[in-house]
Amino acid sequence: MAIRPTPEPERDRRTPVLVLAGLPGRAADGVDRAARLLGTEPGTVVVRHDLSELREGVVRRSVQADGRETVSVLELAHGCVSCTLRADLLPYLCLLAERDSVRRIVLALDPAFEAEAVCQAITDVVVTGVVGRVDGPAGRSVRIDAVLTGLDARDWLADATGDETLADRGHATADDERTVAQLAVGQVEFADALIVFDGGAELHDRLRTCAVLARLAPQSPTAFVTTPEALDAEELNRLLRLIPETARRGAPFDPHAPLLRGQPPLDSDSGVTLMEFATDRPFHPDRLHSAIDVLLDGVVSVRGRVWLATQPAEVVWLESAGGGLRVGGAGKWLAAMSSEELAEVDPERRLMASLRWHENFGDRHTSLVILVADADPEEIRHALHWALVDDDELRQVRFAPERVALWQDPFGDQHEEPCDSTKSTPVSGDGTSRNNER
């Protein structure tokens, strides 16, 4: 009997995209330096969008290729980050991908862009009207090769634990309520590799920053460089080669996946501690709302799933960075799903749920990972335990859900913010997200 050779997997012919991110200041200068170094390689095109005049509805797009740089001035009817993304960046990626001469695209993101939002938009947002291309997400034409974040060791930790908004710093429009901390933490957490510019940083700040990075991005290889000017092409390419095969490379985070990724250190270092809070008892929503301030002072980040007694069907997703908090939805608990919905659930999630299944409450639980910088972990743990339902309330949750539904729930009303979400939205449409922000 003839043995048929195993066919080789089809090669991914999409154009690779390298995303560079960093906060305003020395980190952004480092992003610019890295982009220029990468732009000298044949077939690489560097794309930047300058959003400093976004309040006036003006965006400047610069393109570096073959040793030349061209600048285009774009005028937007509605000057916002999401509109820039939908109206220009995504279609332009599709255009570049059609050119045989383009082997790689480097996106040097303006600090107002969030790398995770850009990568999600590449995957999900339908791009229309590109001549010669069938309408569809840019992800059909390009793929995220890596996300690289630069940060300044002198002030990154202060930014990551603060509550100043981008608008306060003059880096966003007045209606943009995102905080600097949300960008600082998000850029690092989403990165596949990090460059830390540590020249001039106090030893104490450097050690604490390293301790936070080891827990926030444990799988990301890190290069330490004194200044942006000291970064060279050899060091940059060495760092990119160190990115592990298991890196996210733009993949979205699954809210039902394990929260501790990459085996981060669980011991305390320089006052920095990564703590877990897990329970099979729901929160009383009003008491949780009262206790929430313990998560916003001296804490770098919080992320996890929450079971609210008043929302028995919904997985509530809570995440914070510094003084900014977001509360949203992450779908249903398995115990609240129909058989048809269960059939669509990832088998790994179902397996993990079966290991902790409760005979009365199913897979409902709370699981939070809290990265503490200056706060007292025991004080946080005590406040969260206080916010859980007591034994009498738990009996009501089980036997009198109609009474529980009457409890005050500050997390029950979600407000809408236009132009803040890009998922599953046509380029010509209006995005919408639903968050509770504190």
Coordinates of C-alpha atoms in Angstrom, one line a residue:
M1 CA 0.0 0.0 0.0
A2 CA 1.4 3.3 -1.0
I3 CA 2.0 5.8 1.8
R4 CA 0.8 9.3 1.1
P5 CA 3.1 12.0 2.4
T6 CA 1.6 14.3 5.0
P7 CA 0.7 17.6 3.4
E8 CA 2.6 20.6 4.8
P9 CA 0.5 23.3 6.5
E10 CA -0.5 26.1 4.3
R11 CA 1.8 29.1 4.8
D12 CA 0.2 32.3 6.2
R13 CA 0.5 34.8 3.4
R14 CA -0.9 37.7 5.3
T15 CA 1.5 40.7 5.8
P16 CA 3.0 40.7 9.3
V17 CA 2.4 43.7 11.5
L18 CA 4.6 44.8 14.4
V19 CA 2.9 47.1 16.9
L20 CA 4.9 49.5 19.0
A21 CA 3.4 51.3 22.0
G22 CA 4.5 53.7 24.8
L23 CA 3.2 56.5 26.9
P24 CA 4.0 60.2 26.0
G25 CA 7.6 61.2 26.9
R26 CA 10.7 59.1 26.8
A27 CA 8.7 55.9 26.2
A28 CA 7.1 57.4 23.1
D29 CA 10.6 58.6 22.0
G30 CA 11.8 55.1 22.3
V31 CA 8.9 53.9 20.2
D32 CA 9.9 56.4 17.5
R33 CA 13.5 55.3 17.7
A34 CA 12.6 51.6 17.4
A35 CA 10.3 52.4 14.4
R36 CA 13.1 54.2 12.6
L37 CA 15.6 51.4 13.2
L38 CA 13.1 48.8 11.9
G39 CA 12.2 51.1 9.0
T40 CA 15.7 50.8 7.5
E41 CA 15.1 47.1 6.8
P42 CA 14.1 46.3 3.1
G43 CA 10.4 45.8 2.6
T44 CA 9.4 47.4 5.9
V45 CA 6.9 50.2 6.0
V46 CA 6.5 52.3 9.2
V47 CA 3.1 54.0 9.8
R48 CA 2.4 56.6 12.4
H49 CA -0.7 58.6 13.2
D50 CA -0.1 61.8 15.1
L51 CA -3.2 62.6 17.2
S52 CA -2.0 65.7 19.0
E53 CA -4.5 67.8 17.0
L54 CA -7.4 65.4 17.3
R55 CA -9.4 68.0 19.3
E56 CA -9.5 70.1 16.1
G57 CA -10.4 67.0 14.0
V58 CA -7.0 66.8 12.4
V59 CA -4.8 63.7 12.2
R60 CA -1.4 63.5 10.6
R61 CA -0.4 60.2 9.1
S62 CA 3.3 59.7 8.3
V63 CA 4.7 56.8 6.3
Q64 CA 8.4 55.8 6.2
A65 CA 9.5 53.4 3.4
D66 CA 12.6 53.0 1.3
G67 CA 14.4 55.8 3.2
R68 CA 11.6 58.3 2.4
E69 CA 8.9 59.7 4.7
T70 CA 5.6 61.2 3.5
V71 CA 3.0 63.0 5.6
S72 CA -0.7 63.2 4.9
V73 CA -3.1 65.5 6.8
L74 CA -6.5 63.9 7.4
E75 CA -9.6 65.9 8.5
L76 CA -12.3 63.9 10.4
A77 CA -15.9 65.0 10.8
H78 CA -15.8 63.6 14.4
G79 CA -12.3 63.8 15.9
C80 CA -11.9 60.7 18.1
V81 CA -9.5 57.8 18.5
S82 CA -11.9 55.2 17.2
C83 CA -12.9 57.2 14.2
T84 CA -9.2 57.5 13.2
L85 CA -8.8 53.8 13.6
R86 CA -11.9 52.9 11.5
A87 CA -11.7 55.7 8.9
D88 CA -8.0 55.5 8.1
L89 CA -5.7 53.1 9.9
L90 CA -7.5 49.9 9.0
P91 CA -8.2 50.7 5.4
Y92 CA -4.6 51.8 5.0
L93 CA -3.3 48.5 6.4
C94 CA -5.4 46.7 3.8
L95 CA -3.9 48.9 1.0
L96 CA -0.4 48.2 2.1
A97 CA -1.0 44.5 2.3
E98 CA -1.9 44.4 -1.3
R99 CA 1.6 45.7 -2.4
D100 CA 4.1 43.0 -3.2
S101 CA 6.9 45.3 -2.1
V102 CA 5.7 45.4 1.5
R103 CA 7.1 42.6 3.5
R104 CA 6.3 44.0 7.0
I105 CA 4.3 46.8 8.5
V106 CA 5.4 48.6 11.7
L107 CA 2.7 50.5 13.5
A108 CA 4.2 53.1 15.8
L109 CA 1.1 53.9 17.8
D110 CA 0.3 57.4 19.1
P111 CA 0.1 57.2 22.9
A112 CA -3.7 57.8 22.6
F113 CA -4.1 54.5 20.8
E114 CA -4.4 51.3 22.8
A115 CA -2.6 48.3 21.3
E116 CA -5.2 45.9 22.4
A117 CA -8.0 47.9 20.8
V118 CA -6.1 48.3 17.6
C119 CA -5.4 44.5 17.4
Q120 CA -9.0 43.7 18.2
A121 CA -10.1 46.1 15.5
I122 CA -7.8 44.5 13.0
T123 CA -9.5 41.1 13.8
D124 CA -13.1 42.2 14.1
V125 CA -13.9 45.5 12.3
V126 CA -15.3 45.2 8.8
V127 CA -13.4 47.4 6.3
T128 CA -15.4 48.5 3.3
G129 CA -14.7 50.4 0.2
V130 CA -11.1 49.4 -0.5
V131 CA -10.8 49.1 -4.3
G132 CA -10.1 45.6 -5.5
R133 CA -10.6 44.0 -2.1
V134 CA -13.6 42.1 -0.8
D135 CA -15.2 43.8 2.3
G136 CA -14.0 42.2 5.5
P137 CA -11.8 42.7 8.6
A138 CA -8.2 43.8 8.0
G139 CA -7.2 40.6 9.7
R140 CA -7.8 38.8 6.4
S141 CA -4.9 40.8 4.9
V142 CA -2.5 41.3 7.8
R143 CA -1.6 39.4 11.0
I144 CA -0.1 40.7 14.3
D145 CA 3.5 39.4 14.5
A146 CA 4.3 41.0 17.9
V147 CA 3.4 43.8 20.2
L148 CA 6.3 45.7 21.7
T149 CA 5.9 48.3 24.5
G150 CA 8.5 50.8 25.7
L151 CA 8.3 52.4 29.2
D152 CA 10.3 54.9 31.3
A153 CA 11.4 53.4 34.6
R154 CA 11.5 56.9 36.2
D155 CA 7.8 57.5 36.2
W156 CA 5.9 54.5 34.8
L157 CA 4.9 53.1 38.2
A158 CA 3.6 56.5 39.3
D159 CA 1.6 56.7 36.1
A160 CA 0.3 53.1 36.6
T161 CA -1.0 53.8 40.1
G162 CA -2.5 57.3 39.5
D163 CA -5.9 58.6 38.4
E164 CA -5.0 61.4 36.0
T165 CA -6.8 61.2 32.7
L166 CA -5.3 61.5 29.2
A167 CA -7.4 64.7 28.7
D168 CA -5.8 66.1 31.9
R169 CA -2.4 65.6 30.3
G170 CA -3.6 67.1 27.0
H171 CA -3.3 63.8 25.1
A172 CA -6.9 63.3 24.3
T173 CA -10.2 65.1 23.7
A174 CA -12.2 66.3 26.7
D175 CA -14.8 63.6 26.4
D176 CA -12.1 60.8 26.6
E177 CA -12.3 59.6 30.2
R178 CA -9.5 57.0 29.9
T179 CA -6.8 57.3 32.6
V180 CA -3.1 57.4 32.1
A181 CA -2.9 54.3 34.4
Q182 CA -5.3 52.3 32.1
L183 CA -2.9 52.9 29.2
A184 CA 0.2 52.3 31.2
V185 CA -1.0 49.0 32.6
G186 CA -2.8 47.9 29.4
Q187 CA 0.3 48.5 27.3
V188 CA 2.5 46.3 29.4
E189 CA -0.1 43.6 30.1
F190 CA -0.8 43.2 26.3
A191 CA 2.9 43.3 25.3
D192 CA 4.8 40.4 23.9
A193 CA 8.1 42.1 24.7
L194 CA 9.2 45.2 26.7
I195 CA 11.9 47.8 26.5
V196 CA 12.6 49.6 29.8
F197 CA 14.5 52.9 29.5
D198 CA 16.0 53.1 33.0
G199 CA 18.7 55.8 32.7
G200 CA 18.3 58.3 35.5
A201 CA 15.8 56.1 37.5
E202 CA 16.3 55.8 41.2
L203 CA 17.3 52.3 42.3
H204 CA 14.2 52.0 44.5
D205 CA 11.9 53.0 41.5
R206 CA 13.8 50.6 39.2
L207 CA 13.5 47.7 41.6
R208 CA 9.8 48.2 42.2
T209 CA 9.1 48.7 38.5
C210 CA 10.9 45.4 37.7
A211 CA 8.9 43.7 40.4
V212 CA 5.6 44.9 38.9
L213 CA 6.6 44.0 35.4
A214 CA 7.6 40.4 36.5
R215 CA 4.1 39.9 37.8
L216 CA 2.1 41.9 35.2
A217 CA 3.9 40.5 32.1
P218 CA 5.8 37.4 33.2
Q219 CA 6.2 35.9 29.8
S220 CA 7.5 39.0 28.0
P221 CA 11.2 39.2 27.5
T222 CA 12.6 42.6 28.6
A223 CA 15.5 44.7 27.4
F224 CA 16.9 47.4 29.7
V225 CA 18.3 50.4 27.8
T226 CA 19.5 53.7 29.3
T227 CA 17.9 56.1 26.8
P228 CA 16.0 55.9 23.5
E229 CA 19.2 57.1 21.7
A230 CA 21.1 54.1 23.2
L231 CA 18.7 51.6 21.5
D232 CA 20.4 49.9 18.6
A233 CA 19.0 47.6 15.9
E234 CA 21.0 44.5 17.1
E235 CA 19.4 44.8 20.6
L236 CA 16.0 45.4 19.2
N237 CA 16.1 42.4 16.9
R238 CA 17.5 40.2 19.6
L239 CA 14.6 41.1 21.8
L240 CA 12.1 40.3 19.1
R241 CA 13.7 36.9 18.6
L242 CA 13.2 36.1 22.3
I243 CA 9.4 36.3 22.1
P244 CA 8.1 32.9 23.0
E245 CA 5.9 30.8 20.7
T246 CA 3.2 31.0 23.4
A247 CA 3.0 34.9 23.2
R248 CA -0.4 36.4 22.5
R249 CA 0.6 38.3 19.4
G250 CA -2.5 40.4 19.4
A251 CA -4.9 37.6 20.5
P252 CA -7.7 38.9 22.8
F253 CA -7.8 37.9 26.4
D254 CA -10.3 35.2 27.3
P255 CA -12.2 36.3 30.4
H256 CA -12.9 32.6 31.3
A257 CA -9.2 31.5 31.0
P258 CA -7.0 31.2 34.0
L259 CA -6.1 34.6 35.4
L260 CA -2.6 33.8 36.4
R261 CA -0.7 33.4 33.1
G262 CA 3.0 32.6 32.6
Q263 CA 3.6 31.5 36.2
P264 CA 4.3 35.0 37.8
P265 CA 6.0 35.2 41.2
L266 CA 3.6 35.0 44.1
D267 CA 6.0 36.2 46.7
S268 CA 6.4 39.8 47.8
D269 CA 9.3 41.9 46.3
S270 CA 10.1 45.5 47.1
G271 CA 6.6 45.8 48.6
V272 CA 5.0 44.5 45.4
T273 CA 2.6 41.5 45.8
L274 CA 0.3 39.6 43.5
M275 CA -2.6 38.3 45.5
E276 CA -5.6 36.1 44.6
F277 CA -9.1 36.4 45.9
A278 CA -11.3 33.4 45.2
T279 CA -14.7 32.4 46.6
D280 CA -17.8 30.4 45.8
R281 CA -20.0 32.9 47.6
P282 CA -21.5 35.9 45.8
F283 CA -21.0 39.6 46.5
H284 CA -23.7 41.8 47.9
P285 CA -23.6 44.5 45.2
D286 CA -24.1 47.5 47.5
R287 CA -21.4 46.4 49.9
L288 CA -19.0 45.6 47.0
H289 CA -19.6 49.1 45.7
S290 CA -18.8 50.5 49.2
A291 CA -15.6 48.4 49.4
I292 CA -14.4 49.1 45.9
D293 CA -12.1 52.0 46.9
V294 CA -9.6 49.5 48.5
L295 CA -8.9 48.4 44.9
L296 CA -8.1 51.9 43.7
D297 CA -5.5 53.1 46.1
G298 CA -2.0 51.7 46.1
V299 CA -3.0 49.0 43.6
V300 CA -1.6 48.6 40.1
S301 CA -4.3 46.4 38.6
V302 CA -7.2 44.2 39.3
R303 CA -8.7 41.7 36.9
G304 CA -11.2 38.9 37.2
R305 CA -14.7 37.4 37.3
V306 CA -17.3 38.5 39.8
W307 CA -20.5 36.8 40.9
L308 CA -23.1 39.4 42.0
A309 CA -26.1 38.1 43.9
T310 CA -28.4 40.3 42.0
Q311 CA -27.2 39.2 38.6
P312 CA -27.3 35.3 38.9
A313 CA -27.1 34.7 35.1
E314 CA -24.3 37.1 34.2
V315 CA -20.5 36.8 34.6
V316 CA -19.5 40.3 35.7
W317 CA -16.0 41.3 34.6
L318 CA -14.1 43.7 36.8
E319 CA -10.8 45.3 35.9
S320 CA -8.9 48.3 37.2
A321 CA -5.7 50.2 36.6
G322 CA -4.5 52.7 39.2
G323 CA -7.5 54.9 40.1
G324 CA -9.6 53.8 37.0
L325 CA -12.2 51.0 37.3
R326 CA -14.2 49.3 34.6
V327 CA -17.1 46.9 35.1
G328 CA -18.7 45.0 32.2
G329 CA -20.1 41.7 31.1
A330 CA -18.4 38.5 30.1
G331 CA -21.4 36.4 29.1
K332 CA -23.4 33.9 31.1
W333 CA -22.5 31.4 33.7
L334 CA -22.7 27.9 32.3
A335 CA -25.3 27.1 34.9
A336 CA -27.6 29.8 33.4
M337 CA -27.2 28.6 29.8
S338 CA -29.6 26.7 27.6
S339 CA -28.4 23.4 26.1
E340 CA -28.0 25.1 22.8
E341 CA -25.8 27.8 24.4
L342 CA -23.7 25.2 26.2
A343 CA -23.0 23.4 23.0
E344 CA -21.2 26.4 21.7
V345 CA -18.9 26.8 24.8
D346 CA -15.2 26.0 24.6
P347 CA -14.6 22.4 25.9
E348 CA -11.7 23.7 28.1
R349 CA -14.0 26.1 29.9
R350 CA -16.6 23.3 30.5
L351 CA -13.9 21.0 31.9
M352 CA -12.6 23.7 34.3
A353 CA -16.1 24.4 35.4
S354 CA -16.8 20.7 36.1
L355 CA -13.9 20.6 38.6
R356 CA -15.5 23.2 40.8
W357 CA -19.2 22.6 40.1
H358 CA -21.5 23.4 43.0
E359 CA -24.7 21.3 43.3
N360 CA -26.8 24.5 43.9
F361 CA -24.9 27.3 42.2
G362 CA -23.1 25.5 39.4
D363 CA -20.0 27.3 38.1
R364 CA -20.8 30.7 39.7
H365 CA -17.8 32.0 41.6
T366 CA -15.5 35.0 42.1
S367 CA -11.9 35.0 41.0
L368 CA -9.8 38.1 41.2
V369 CA -6.0 38.7 40.7
I370 CA -4.8 41.9 42.4
L371 CA -1.4 43.4 41.9
V372 CA -0.6 45.5 45.0
A373 CA 2.2 48.1 45.1
D374 CA 1.6 50.2 48.2
A375 CA -1.7 48.9 49.8
D376 CA -2.1 46.3 52.5
P377 CA -3.1 42.9 51.0
E378 CA -4.8 41.9 54.2
E379 CA -6.9 45.1 54.3
I380 CA -8.0 44.4 50.7
R381 CA -8.9 40.8 51.6
H382 CA -10.8 41.8 54.7
A383 CA -12.8 44.5 52.7
L384 CA -13.7 42.0 50.0
H385 CA -14.8 39.3 52.5
W386 CA -17.0 42.0 54.2
A387 CA -18.7 42.6 50.9
L388 CA -19.7 38.9 50.4
V389 CA -23.3 37.9 51.3
D390 CA -23.7 36.4 54.9
D391 CA -25.3 33.1 55.6
D392 CA -28.8 34.5 55.8
E393 CA -28.4 36.4 52.5
L394 CA -27.0 33.2 50.9
R395 CA -30.1 31.4 51.8
Q396 CA -32.1 34.1 50.1
V397 CA -29.9 33.8 47.0
R398 CA -30.8 30.1 46.9
F399 CA -34.4 30.1 48.0
A400 CA -35.8 33.6 47.5
P401 CA -34.2 35.1 44.3
E402 CA -37.2 37.4 43.9
R403 CA -36.2 39.1 47.1
V404 CA -32.6 39.3 46.1
A405 CA -33.6 41.0 42.9
L406 CA -34.9 43.9 44.9
W407 CA -31.5 44.6 46.5
Q408 CA -29.9 47.9 45.4
D409 CA -27.3 47.2 42.7
P410 CA -25.0 50.1 41.7
F411 CA -23.5 47.8 39.0
G412 CA -26.9 47.1 37.3
D413 CA -27.1 50.2 35.1
Q414 CA -24.6 50.5 32.3
H415 CA -24.1 53.7 30.4
E416 CA -23.2 54.0 26.8
E417 CA -20.2 55.8 25.4
P418 CA -20.1 56.5 21.6
C419 CA -17.1 55.9 19.5
D420 CA -15.4 53.8 22.1
S421 CA -15.8 50.2 20.8
T422 CA -14.8 48.7 17.5
K423 CA -15.8 45.1 17.8
S424 CA -18.0 43.8 15.1
T425 CA -18.7 47.3 13.7
P426 CA -18.4 48.3 10.0
V427 CA -15.8 51.0 9.3
S428 CA -18.6 53.4 8.3
G429 CA -20.6 52.7 11.5
D430 CA -20.6 54.1 15.0
G431 CA -19.0 52.0 17.8
T432 CA -20.6 51.6 21.2
S433 CA -19.3 50.2 24.5
R434 CA -21.0 49.7 27.8
N435 CA -18.9 50.3 30.9
N436 CA -19.4 51.4 34.4
E437 CA -16.4 53.6 35.2
R438 CA -15.4 54.9 38.6

